[in-house]
Amino acid sequence: MGASPILKLLMALLLAEINSRNSHPDSLHVSFLHSMSLDGQFTFHDVHQAATDFGNRYHLLPSMVLHPGSVSDIAATVRRVVSLGPSSGLTVAARGEGHSLQGHHCPPRGRIVRRRPRWEPMDRRLEGDSAPWPLPMSWTDYLHLSIGGTLSNAGISGQAFRHGPQISNVHQLEVVTGKGEAVLCSSTHNADLFHAVLGGLGQFGIITRARITLQAAPKMVKWIRVLYSDFATFVEDQEMLISVTKTFDYVEGFVIINRTGLLNNWRSSFWPKDPALVGQFESQGRTLFCLEVTKNFDPENHGVMMQEVDELLTKLRYIPSTLFESEVSYLDFLDRVHASELKLRLKGLWEVPHPWLNLLVPKAGIHEFADEVFGKIVTESNNGPILLYPLNKSNWDNRTSAVIPDEEVFFLVAFLSSAPSSSGQDCLARALKQNERILEFCKKANIKAKQYLPYYTTQEDWRSHYGPRWETFRRRKQTYDPLAILAPEQRIFQKAADWP
Ligand SMILES: Cc1cc2nc3c(=O)[nH]c(=O)nc-3n(C[C@H](O)[C@H](O)[C@H](O)COP(=O)(O)OP(=O)(O)OC[C@H]3O[C@@H](n4cnc5c(N)ncnc54)[C@H](O)[C@@H]3O)c2cc1C
């Protein structure tokens, strides 16, 4: 663990009027807020832009946007909304990068606060600094997300089996609660608020600063992909890799379902370990499982790294002709999804509806899940990747608000579908139907999966999501945001309606 400087967060606050019969913001409230003396400013011209998210299916228009110039702007705005009382209907939603999927960055006719720091490790590279520098230990696959946005979920990727999710790597937070108080908290000081906010879906406070664990960044990454045709062998190998001490630095995987026999681009930018063997492999329309692993190294230790990698590979039971590898800089590896984003943007395929479904499936149910879902429900994976990789509960802190299955090993299974209009008008409807069938199957088969980046429309469903932890969640809401002003877009609590 290295130094842990305070990272400033940048985001926007969206302010909206809920239950307003009028489609226009209440002008009294607007002028009330507009008259505040701030370091930043309220804006109205960008409410449409603020209403859009990556999911691209919900456009919930806020009344106005606060671009705060300081933490006290945020606290003062929340206090002002509190002072209007429960009858005003004004609510506040934090917006980071707007990469939520169901309009979660945006209040149903509410207000938004805007400031946003992102997970970008680029600055010193641009300055030509070649010395190792401190970077976070635990990442997400995609970096253009705000720190507040990922800490209010969990922040997971292929490093989480070693270092835990991002929420397990936070030392201290500064939070503006739903009462408008700016509070410093950690696991020893205001601990209940600290744990409430981590994975708390923005319900208890707006994160304005975070002190997180850092480590010296490695220079290079050995990046390997191999294929399996047998699901049981694939997950057993994944589980073995996350259970041993001497292992890879990153373990992920994905499912390739392509009945035509033509493989998608799972190996582009990689070269075969054994070019003579590679021509012998044919998918024959089978469902395949790709294991993706990396080993960090510094170029002067290339030989040692290769020896360690070879030892690990001998323990794996992949199809031998499918070993593909690459060596890239650590920063290029971290920013890998952005490279795909740029290509998709060029083709107009980024700003399309994204009916994603992310599930945390307990190990006990993963085989039954795979048989039904990859065997029957999902017929192809051409509309977006299906990630599948294991995580271990021991690296998660059960005092946080994040919800995970109650088993030592569980799997992230992420259906990351895109629904561009070019794929046909019913593409979105089909993807949503598919998600519904997967969820229905889990329920029927009693597979106790939990949604990651959860989305529910009724409080009953939210109660069942939180299970025995619902009362703690509700008590925390009552303590830190008693008027239910914050994050109304999650539809967990309604302003004033739920409270005496
Ligand atoms: C392309 C892509 C790749 C992704 N990859 C991963 C991944 O690998 N791993 C992973 O874990 N997740 C991943 N996600 C999901 C992502 O972590 C969440 O959607 C996250 O909330 C997005 O952050 P944002 O800044 O865009 O948040 P926004 O969409 O702006 O906000 C989302 C939620 O966070 C809350 N929020 C935002 N800022 C704050 C704050 N400062 N304080 C309190 N609450 C706040 C909002 O209230 C809202 O509920 C990915 C999403 C996309 C679109």
PDB file of C-alpha atoms in Angstrom, residues 199-460:
ATOM      1  CA  GLY A 199     -22.249   0.800  -2.170  1.00  0.00           C
ATOM      2  CA  GLY A 200     -25.124   3.011  -0.974  1.00  0.00           C
ATOM      3  CA  LEU A 201     -26.458   4.003  -4.439  1.00  0.00           C
ATOM      4  CA  GLY A 202     -26.170   7.685  -3.489  1.00  0.00           C
ATOM      5  CA  GLN A 203     -28.965   7.274  -0.899  1.00  0.00           C
ATOM      6  CA  PHE A 204     -27.216   8.623   2.201  1.00  0.00           C
ATOM      7  CA  GLY A 205     -24.900  11.354   1.001  1.00  0.00           C
ATOM      8  CA  ILE A 206     -22.969  12.898  -1.843  1.00  0.00           C
ATOM      9  CA  ILE A 207     -19.331  11.811  -1.846  1.00  0.00           C
ATOM     10  CA  THR A 208     -17.150  14.885  -2.303  1.00  0.00           C
ATOM     11  CA  ARG A 209     -13.702  13.491  -1.488  1.00  0.00           C
ATOM     12  CA  ALA A 210     -12.182  10.025  -1.107  1.00  0.00           C
ATOM     13  CA  ARG A 211      -8.895   8.820   0.333  1.00  0.00           C
ATOM     14  CA  ILE A 212      -8.077   5.469  -1.249  1.00  0.00           C
ATOM     15  CA  THR A 213      -5.366   2.784  -1.248  1.00  0.00           C
ATOM     16  CA  LEU A 214      -2.635   3.225  -3.861  1.00  0.00           C
ATOM     17  CA  GLN A 215       0.302   1.131  -5.034  1.00  0.00           C
ATOM     18  CA  ALA A 216       3.318   1.749  -7.268  1.00  0.00           C
ATOM     19  CA  ALA A 217       2.112   1.159 -10.821  1.00  0.00           C
ATOM     20  CA  PRO A 218       3.759  -1.656 -12.779  1.00  0.00           C
ATOM     21  CA  LYS A 219       5.058  -0.740 -16.236  1.00  0.00           C
ATOM     22  CA  MET A 220       3.835  -3.601 -18.402  1.00  0.00           C
ATOM     23  CA  VAL A 221       1.212  -6.297 -18.603  1.00  0.00           C
ATOM     24  CA  LYS A 222       1.360  -9.789 -20.099  1.00  0.00           C
ATOM     25  CA  TRP A 223      -2.186 -10.302 -21.354  1.00  0.00           C
ATOM     26  CA  ILE A 224      -3.435 -13.794 -22.183  1.00  0.00           C
ATOM     27  CA  ARG A 225      -6.625 -15.279 -23.604  1.00  0.00           C
ATOM     28  CA  VAL A 226      -7.407 -18.993 -23.900  1.00  0.00           C
ATOM     29  CA  LEU A 227     -10.579 -20.882 -24.816  1.00  0.00           C
ATOM     30  CA  TYR A 228     -12.507 -23.694 -23.174  1.00  0.00           C
ATOM     31  CA  SER A 229     -15.419 -25.664 -24.585  1.00  0.00           C
ATOM     32  CA  ASP A 230     -16.391 -27.201 -21.240  1.00  0.00           C
ATOM     33  CA  PHE A 231     -18.015 -24.816 -18.767  1.00  0.00           C
ATOM     34  CA  ALA A 232     -17.178 -26.890 -15.676  1.00  0.00           C
ATOM     35  CA  THR A 233     -13.456 -26.956 -16.534  1.00  0.00           C
ATOM     36  CA  PHE A 234     -13.495 -23.228 -17.318  1.00  0.00           C
ATOM     37  CA  VAL A 235     -14.962 -22.195 -13.957  1.00  0.00           C
ATOM     38  CA  GLU A 236     -12.892 -24.720 -12.001  1.00  0.00           C
ATOM     39  CA  ASP A 237      -9.746 -23.189 -13.491  1.00  0.00           C
ATOM     40  CA  GLN A 238     -11.007 -19.669 -12.737  1.00  0.00           C
ATOM     41  CA  GLU A 239     -11.759 -20.673  -9.142  1.00  0.00           C
ATOM     42  CA  MET A 240      -8.349 -22.309  -8.757  1.00  0.00           C
ATOM     43  CA  LEU A 241      -6.663 -19.111  -9.955  1.00  0.00           C
ATOM     44  CA  ILE A 242      -8.473 -16.931  -7.423  1.00  0.00           C
ATOM     45  CA  SER A 243      -7.799 -19.335  -4.541  1.00  0.00           C
ATOM     46  CA  VAL A 244      -3.991 -19.675  -4.783  1.00  0.00           C
ATOM     47  CA  THR A 245      -1.445 -17.103  -3.580  1.00  0.00           C
ATOM     48  CA  LYS A 246       0.932 -17.280  -6.558  1.00  0.00           C
ATOM     49  CA  THR A 247      -1.419 -16.356  -9.352  1.00  0.00           C
ATOM     50  CA  PHE A 248      -2.249 -13.840 -12.069  1.00  0.00           C
ATOM     51  CA  ASP A 249      -2.934 -10.179 -11.241  1.00  0.00           C
ATOM     52  CA  TYR A 250      -6.245 -10.117 -13.075  1.00  0.00           C
ATOM     53  CA  VAL A 251      -8.727 -12.927 -13.803  1.00  0.00           C
ATOM     54  CA  GLU A 252     -11.801 -12.409 -15.934  1.00  0.00           C
ATOM     55  CA  GLY A 253     -13.603 -14.371 -18.628  1.00  0.00           C
ATOM     56  CA  PHE A 254     -16.377 -14.191 -21.161  1.00  0.00           C
ATOM     57  CA  VAL A 255     -18.853 -16.405 -22.953  1.00  0.00           C
ATOM     58  CA  ILE A 256     -18.952 -16.711 -26.737  1.00  0.00           C
ATOM     59  CA  ILE A 257     -22.241 -17.975 -28.134  1.00  0.00           C
ATOM     60  CA  ASN A 258     -22.199 -18.112 -31.885  1.00  0.00           C
ATOM     61  CA  ARG A 259     -24.249 -20.783 -33.532  1.00  0.00           C
ATOM     62  CA  THR A 260     -22.871 -20.009 -36.997  1.00  0.00           C
ATOM     63  CA  GLY A 261     -19.397 -21.268 -36.140  1.00  0.00           C
ATOM     64  CA  LEU A 262     -17.794 -17.937 -37.010  1.00  0.00           C
ATOM     65  CA  LEU A 263     -15.836 -16.695 -34.012  1.00  0.00           C
ATOM     66  CA  ASN A 264     -16.063 -13.025 -33.110  1.00  0.00           C
ATOM     67  CA  ASN A 265     -13.043 -10.871 -32.414  1.00  0.00           C
ATOM     68  CA  TRP A 266     -12.041 -12.456 -29.090  1.00  0.00           C
ATOM     69  CA  ARG A 267      -8.400 -12.628 -30.173  1.00  0.00           C
ATOM     70  CA  SER A 268      -7.899  -9.472 -32.237  1.00  0.00           C
ATOM     71  CA  SER A 269      -4.713  -7.621 -31.125  1.00  0.00           C
ATOM     72  CA  PHE A 270      -3.374 -10.922 -29.683  1.00  0.00           C
ATOM     73  CA  TRP A 271      -0.959 -13.316 -31.334  1.00  0.00           C
ATOM     74  CA  PRO A 272      -0.991 -17.140 -31.059  1.00  0.00           C
ATOM     75  CA  LYS A 273       1.589 -18.747 -28.797  1.00  0.00           C
ATOM     76  CA  ASP A 274       1.895 -21.579 -31.305  1.00  0.00           C
ATOM     77  CA  PRO A 275       1.058 -20.393 -34.844  1.00  0.00           C
ATOM     78  CA  ALA A 276       1.437 -23.943 -36.209  1.00  0.00           C
ATOM     79  CA  LEU A 277      -1.366 -25.248 -33.974  1.00  0.00           C
ATOM     80  CA  VAL A 278      -3.810 -22.402 -34.332  1.00  0.00           C
ATOM     81  CA  GLY A 279      -5.180 -23.413 -37.729  1.00  0.00           C
ATOM     82  CA  GLN A 280      -6.382 -26.696 -36.255  1.00  0.00           C
ATOM     83  CA  PHE A 281      -8.993 -25.082 -34.051  1.00  0.00           C
ATOM     84  CA  GLU A 282     -12.594 -24.808 -35.207  1.00  0.00           C
ATOM     85  CA  SER A 283     -15.479 -23.691 -33.032  1.00  0.00           C
ATOM     86  CA  GLN A 284     -18.079 -25.787 -34.907  1.00  0.00           C
ATOM     87  CA  GLY A 285     -20.831 -23.572 -33.556  1.00  0.00           C
ATOM     88  CA  ARG A 286     -20.119 -24.555 -29.949  1.00  0.00           C
ATOM     89  CA  THR A 287     -20.541 -22.235 -27.008  1.00  0.00           C
ATOM     90  CA  LEU A 288     -17.033 -21.301 -25.898  1.00  0.00           C
ATOM     91  CA  PHE A 289     -15.646 -19.771 -22.741  1.00  0.00           C
ATOM     92  CA  CYS A 290     -12.682 -17.417 -22.886  1.00  0.00           C
ATOM     93  CA  LEU A 291     -10.434 -17.079 -19.845  1.00  0.00           C
ATOM     94  CA  GLU A 292      -8.626 -13.734 -19.718  1.00  0.00           C
ATOM     95  CA  VAL A 293      -5.688 -13.237 -17.360  1.00  0.00           C
ATOM     96  CA  THR A 294      -2.810 -10.810 -16.951  1.00  0.00           C
ATOM     97  CA  LYS A 295       0.525 -10.670 -15.172  1.00  0.00           C
ATOM     98  CA  ASN A 296       2.095  -7.304 -14.371  1.00  0.00           C
ATOM     99  CA  PHE A 297       5.842  -6.882 -14.884  1.00  0.00           C
ATOM    100  CA  ASP A 298       8.689  -4.460 -15.324  1.00  0.00           C
ATOM    101  CA  PRO A 299      10.669  -5.045 -18.562  1.00  0.00           C
ATOM    102  CA  GLU A 300      13.882  -5.843 -16.636  1.00  0.00           C
ATOM    103  CA  ASN A 301      12.086  -8.813 -15.025  1.00  0.00           C
ATOM    104  CA  HIS A 302      10.617 -10.210 -18.245  1.00  0.00           C
ATOM    105  CA  GLY A 303      12.286 -13.630 -17.826  1.00  0.00           C
ATOM    106  CA  VAL A 304      10.999 -14.142 -14.271  1.00  0.00           C
ATOM    107  CA  MET A 305       7.500 -13.119 -15.326  1.00  0.00           C
ATOM    108  CA  MET A 306       7.546 -15.600 -18.249  1.00  0.00           C
ATOM    109  CA  GLN A 307       8.589 -18.402 -15.931  1.00  0.00           C
ATOM    110  CA  GLU A 308       5.752 -17.618 -13.498  1.00  0.00           C
ATOM    111  CA  VAL A 309       3.235 -17.386 -16.339  1.00  0.00           C
ATOM    112  CA  ASP A 310       4.354 -20.682 -17.873  1.00  0.00           C
ATOM    113  CA  GLU A 311       4.036 -22.412 -14.478  1.00  0.00           C
ATOM    114  CA  LEU A 312       0.502 -21.108 -14.075  1.00  0.00           C
ATOM    115  CA  LEU A 313      -0.464 -22.056 -17.634  1.00  0.00           C
ATOM    116  CA  THR A 314       0.600 -25.668 -17.099  1.00  0.00           C
ATOM    117  CA  LYS A 315      -2.080 -25.911 -14.385  1.00  0.00           C
ATOM    118  CA  LEU A 316      -4.863 -24.811 -16.751  1.00  0.00           C
ATOM    119  CA  ARG A 317      -6.912 -27.127 -18.973  1.00  0.00           C
ATOM    120  CA  TYR A 318      -7.766 -24.860 -21.931  1.00  0.00           C
ATOM    121  CA  ILE A 319      -7.834 -26.012 -25.568  1.00  0.00           C
ATOM    122  CA  PRO A 320      -4.058 -25.969 -26.325  1.00  0.00           C
ATOM    123  CA  SER A 321      -4.269 -24.412 -29.802  1.00  0.00           C
ATOM    124  CA  THR A 322      -6.162 -21.402 -28.403  1.00  0.00           C
ATOM    125  CA  LEU A 323      -3.422 -19.734 -26.347  1.00  0.00           C
ATOM    126  CA  PHE A 324      -3.179 -16.112 -27.463  1.00  0.00           C
ATOM    127  CA  GLU A 325      -1.064 -13.422 -25.851  1.00  0.00           C
ATOM    128  CA  SER A 326      -0.016  -9.822 -25.963  1.00  0.00           C
ATOM    129  CA  GLU A 327       2.235  -7.385 -24.075  1.00  0.00           C
ATOM    130  CA  VAL A 328       1.027  -3.834 -23.516  1.00  0.00           C
ATOM    131  CA  SER A 329       1.795  -0.966 -21.165  1.00  0.00           C
ATOM    132  CA  TYR A 330      -0.092  -1.059 -17.856  1.00  0.00           C
ATOM    133  CA  LEU A 331      -1.876   2.165 -18.742  1.00  0.00           C
ATOM    134  CA  ASP A 332      -2.992   0.860 -22.132  1.00  0.00           C
ATOM    135  CA  PHE A 333      -4.330  -2.239 -20.421  1.00  0.00           C
ATOM    136  CA  LEU A 334      -6.277  -0.176 -17.876  1.00  0.00           C
ATOM    137  CA  ASP A 335      -7.742   1.995 -20.615  1.00  0.00           C
ATOM    138  CA  ARG A 336      -8.576  -0.931 -22.926  1.00  0.00           C
ATOM    139  CA  VAL A 337     -12.348  -0.429 -23.044  1.00  0.00           C
ATOM    140  CA  HIS A 338     -11.903   3.188 -24.093  1.00  0.00           C
ATOM    141  CA  ALA A 339     -10.162   1.946 -27.249  1.00  0.00           C
ATOM    142  CA  SER A 340     -13.318  -0.027 -28.088  1.00  0.00           C
ATOM    143  CA  GLU A 341     -15.463   2.973 -27.189  1.00  0.00           C
ATOM    144  CA  LEU A 342     -13.649   5.114 -29.773  1.00  0.00           C
ATOM    145  CA  LYS A 343     -14.231   2.494 -32.498  1.00  0.00           C
ATOM    146  CA  LEU A 344     -17.916   2.150 -31.586  1.00  0.00           C
ATOM    147  CA  ARG A 345     -18.368   5.933 -31.515  1.00  0.00           C
ATOM    148  CA  LEU A 346     -16.974   6.152 -35.056  1.00  0.00           C
ATOM    149  CA  LYS A 347     -19.616   3.651 -36.201  1.00  0.00           C
ATOM    150  CA  GLY A 348     -22.393   5.424 -34.275  1.00  0.00           C
ATOM    151  CA  LEU A 349     -22.747   2.367 -32.039  1.00  0.00           C
ATOM    152  CA  TRP A 350     -21.909   3.924 -28.641  1.00  0.00           C
ATOM    153  CA  GLU A 351     -24.872   6.212 -28.038  1.00  0.00           C
ATOM    154  CA  VAL A 352     -27.491   3.510 -28.470  1.00  0.00           C
ATOM    155  CA  PRO A 353     -29.778   1.849 -25.898  1.00  0.00           C
ATOM    156  CA  HIS A 354     -27.917  -0.478 -23.524  1.00  0.00           C
ATOM    157  CA  PRO A 355     -30.286  -2.932 -21.843  1.00  0.00           C
ATOM    158  CA  TRP A 356     -27.585  -4.352 -19.562  1.00  0.00           C
ATOM    159  CA  LEU A 357     -28.153  -6.965 -16.882  1.00  0.00           C
ATOM    160  CA  ASN A 358     -25.444  -7.579 -14.248  1.00  0.00           C
ATOM    161  CA  LEU A 359     -25.852 -10.477 -11.853  1.00  0.00           C
ATOM    162  CA  LEU A 360     -23.818 -11.834  -8.955  1.00  0.00           C
ATOM    163  CA  VAL A 361     -24.505 -15.578  -9.097  1.00  0.00           C
ATOM    164  CA  PRO A 362     -23.526 -17.808  -6.147  1.00  0.00           C
ATOM    165  CA  LYS A 363     -21.178 -20.683  -6.932  1.00  0.00           C
ATOM    166  CA  ALA A 364     -23.792 -23.248  -5.839  1.00  0.00           C
ATOM    167  CA  GLY A 365     -26.055 -22.180  -8.711  1.00  0.00           C
ATOM    168  CA  ILE A 366     -23.579 -21.324 -11.463  1.00  0.00           C
ATOM    169  CA  HIS A 367     -23.745 -24.659 -13.327  1.00  0.00           C
ATOM    170  CA  GLU A 368     -27.540 -24.783 -13.401  1.00  0.00           C
ATOM    171  CA  PHE A 369     -27.504 -21.112 -14.411  1.00  0.00           C
ATOM    172  CA  ALA A 370     -25.062 -21.780 -17.265  1.00  0.00           C
ATOM    173  CA  ASP A 371     -26.973 -24.844 -18.536  1.00  0.00           C
ATOM    174  CA  GLU A 372     -30.213 -22.925 -18.826  1.00  0.00           C
ATOM    175  CA  VAL A 373     -29.012 -19.435 -19.714  1.00  0.00           C
ATOM    176  CA  PHE A 374     -26.177 -20.208 -22.144  1.00  0.00           C
ATOM    177  CA  GLY A 375     -27.836 -23.407 -23.354  1.00  0.00           C
ATOM    178  CA  LYS A 376     -31.390 -22.150 -23.920  1.00  0.00           C
ATOM    179  CA  ILE A 377     -32.194 -18.519 -23.134  1.00  0.00           C
ATOM    180  CA  VAL A 378     -29.298 -16.668 -24.803  1.00  0.00           C
ATOM    181  CA  THR A 379     -28.923 -17.723 -28.408  1.00  0.00           C
ATOM    182  CA  GLU A 380     -25.970 -15.530 -29.430  1.00  0.00           C
ATOM    183  CA  SER A 381     -23.533 -13.045 -27.942  1.00  0.00           C
ATOM    184  CA  ASN A 382     -23.110 -10.783 -30.968  1.00  0.00           C
ATOM    185  CA  ASN A 383     -25.025  -7.879 -29.397  1.00  0.00           C
ATOM    186  CA  GLY A 384     -22.451  -7.346 -26.681  1.00  0.00           C
ATOM    187  CA  PRO A 385     -20.038  -9.241 -24.446  1.00  0.00           C
ATOM    188  CA  ILE A 386     -21.159 -11.619 -21.703  1.00  0.00           C
ATOM    189  CA  LEU A 387     -18.595 -11.388 -18.913  1.00  0.00           C
ATOM    190  CA  LEU A 388     -18.234 -14.202 -16.385  1.00  0.00           C
ATOM    191  CA  TYR A 389     -15.655 -14.223 -13.609  1.00  0.00           C
ATOM    192  CA  PRO A 390     -15.397 -15.218  -9.947  1.00  0.00           C
ATOM    193  CA  LEU A 391     -15.166 -12.985  -6.886  1.00  0.00           C
ATOM    194  CA  ASN A 392     -14.599 -13.932  -3.261  1.00  0.00           C
ATOM    195  CA  LYS A 393     -16.718 -12.713  -0.388  1.00  0.00           C
ATOM    196  CA  SER A 394     -13.766 -12.503   2.029  1.00  0.00           C
ATOM    197  CA  ASN A 395     -12.606  -9.337   0.233  1.00  0.00           C
ATOM    198  CA  TRP A 396     -15.941  -7.554   0.776  1.00  0.00           C
ATOM    199  CA  ASP A 397     -16.885  -5.729   3.963  1.00  0.00           C
ATOM    200  CA  ASN A 398     -20.414  -6.692   5.025  1.00  0.00           C
ATOM    201  CA  ARG A 399     -20.839  -3.417   6.926  1.00  0.00           C
ATOM    202  CA  THR A 400     -21.093  -1.525   3.606  1.00  0.00           C
ATOM    203  CA  SER A 401     -24.407  -1.143   1.767  1.00  0.00           C
ATOM    204  CA  ALA A 402     -23.322  -3.318  -1.191  1.00  0.00           C
ATOM    205  CA  VAL A 403     -25.366  -6.488  -1.599  1.00  0.00           C
ATOM    206  CA  ILE A 404     -23.676  -9.748  -2.596  1.00  0.00           C
ATOM    207  CA  PRO A 405     -24.719 -13.424  -2.492  1.00  0.00           C
ATOM    208  CA  ASP A 406     -24.215 -15.211   0.796  1.00  0.00           C
ATOM    209  CA  GLU A 407     -21.500 -17.601  -0.422  1.00  0.00           C
ATOM    210  CA  GLU A 408     -17.708 -17.500  -0.299  1.00  0.00           C
ATOM    211  CA  VAL A 409     -17.342 -17.602  -4.111  1.00  0.00           C
ATOM    212  CA  PHE A 410     -19.766 -15.958  -6.501  1.00  0.00           C
ATOM    213  CA  PHE A 411     -19.603 -14.961 -10.165  1.00  0.00           C
ATOM    214  CA  LEU A 412     -20.227 -11.694 -11.921  1.00  0.00           C
ATOM    215  CA  VAL A 413     -22.276 -12.558 -15.004  1.00  0.00           C
ATOM    216  CA  ALA A 414     -22.732  -9.387 -17.046  1.00  0.00           C
ATOM    217  CA  PHE A 415     -24.927  -9.299 -20.160  1.00  0.00           C
ATOM    218  CA  LEU A 416     -23.672  -6.099 -21.789  1.00  0.00           C
ATOM    219  CA  SER A 417     -26.081  -5.837 -24.723  1.00  0.00           C
ATOM    220  CA  SER A 418     -26.382  -2.964 -27.162  1.00  0.00           C
ATOM    221  CA  ALA A 419     -29.576  -2.376 -29.093  1.00  0.00           C
ATOM    222  CA  PRO A 420     -28.737  -0.203 -32.108  1.00  0.00           C
ATOM    223  CA  SER A 421     -31.641   0.498 -34.440  1.00  0.00           C
ATOM    224  CA  SER A 422     -29.561  -1.112 -37.228  1.00  0.00           C
ATOM    225  CA  SER A 423     -30.129  -4.483 -35.502  1.00  0.00           C
ATOM    226  CA  GLY A 424     -33.844  -4.257 -36.122  1.00  0.00           C
ATOM    227  CA  GLN A 425     -36.667  -2.527 -34.308  1.00  0.00           C
ATOM    228  CA  ASP A 426     -37.372  -5.345 -31.907  1.00  0.00           C
ATOM    229  CA  CYS A 427     -33.718  -5.702 -30.829  1.00  0.00           C
ATOM    230  CA  LEU A 428     -34.269  -3.704 -27.610  1.00  0.00           C
ATOM    231  CA  ALA A 429     -37.502  -5.534 -26.805  1.00  0.00           C
ATOM    232  CA  ARG A 430     -35.783  -8.884 -27.383  1.00  0.00           C
ATOM    233  CA  ALA A 431     -32.869  -7.977 -25.107  1.00  0.00           C
ATOM    234  CA  LEU A 432     -35.243  -6.825 -22.353  1.00  0.00           C
ATOM    235  CA  LYS A 433     -37.299  -9.994 -22.718  1.00  0.00           C
ATOM    236  CA  GLN A 434     -34.114 -12.044 -22.477  1.00  0.00           C
ATOM    237  CA  ASN A 435     -33.145 -10.244 -19.237  1.00  0.00           C
ATOM    238  CA  GLU A 436     -36.610 -10.911 -17.857  1.00  0.00           C
ATOM    239  CA  ARG A 437     -36.352 -14.612 -18.692  1.00  0.00           C
ATOM    240  CA  ILE A 438     -32.947 -14.855 -16.986  1.00  0.00           C
ATOM    241  CA  LEU A 439     -34.302 -13.201 -13.824  1.00  0.00           C
ATOM    242  CA  GLU A 440     -37.431 -15.367 -13.877  1.00  0.00           C
ATOM    243  CA  PHE A 441     -35.319 -18.479 -14.258  1.00  0.00           C
ATOM    244  CA  CYS A 442     -33.139 -17.532 -11.251  1.00  0.00           C
ATOM    245  CA  LYS A 443     -36.270 -17.037  -9.176  1.00  0.00           C
ATOM    246  CA  LYS A 444     -37.863 -20.302 -10.273  1.00  0.00           C
ATOM    247  CA  ALA A 445     -34.672 -22.323  -9.790  1.00  0.00           C
ATOM    248  CA  ASN A 446     -34.083 -20.615  -6.418  1.00  0.00           C
ATOM    249  CA  ILE A 447     -30.629 -19.443  -7.512  1.00  0.00           C
ATOM    250  CA  LYS A 448     -30.003 -16.680  -5.013  1.00  0.00           C
ATOM    251  CA  ALA A 449     -28.436 -14.253  -7.479  1.00  0.00           C
ATOM    252  CA  LYS A 450     -28.194 -10.540  -6.638  1.00  0.00           C
ATOM    253  CA  GLN A 451     -28.321  -7.750  -9.167  1.00  0.00           C
ATOM    254  CA  TYR A 452     -25.190  -5.594  -9.435  1.00  0.00           C
ATOM    255  CA  LEU A 453     -26.089  -1.998 -10.475  1.00  0.00           C
ATOM    256  CA  PRO A 454     -29.574  -3.017  -9.272  1.00  0.00           C
ATOM    257  CA  TYR A 455     -32.792  -1.808 -10.840  1.00  0.00           C
ATOM    258  CA  TYR A 456     -36.242  -2.312  -9.306  1.00  0.00           C
ATOM    259  CA  THR A 457     -39.443  -0.359  -9.592  1.00  0.00           C
ATOM    260  CA  THR A 458     -41.174  -1.260  -6.321  1.00  0.00           C
ATOM    261  CA  GLN A 459     -40.111  -0.954  -2.707  1.00  0.00           C
ATOM    262  CA  GLU A 460     -41.125  -4.585  -2.214  1.00  0.00           C
TER     263      GLU A 460
END
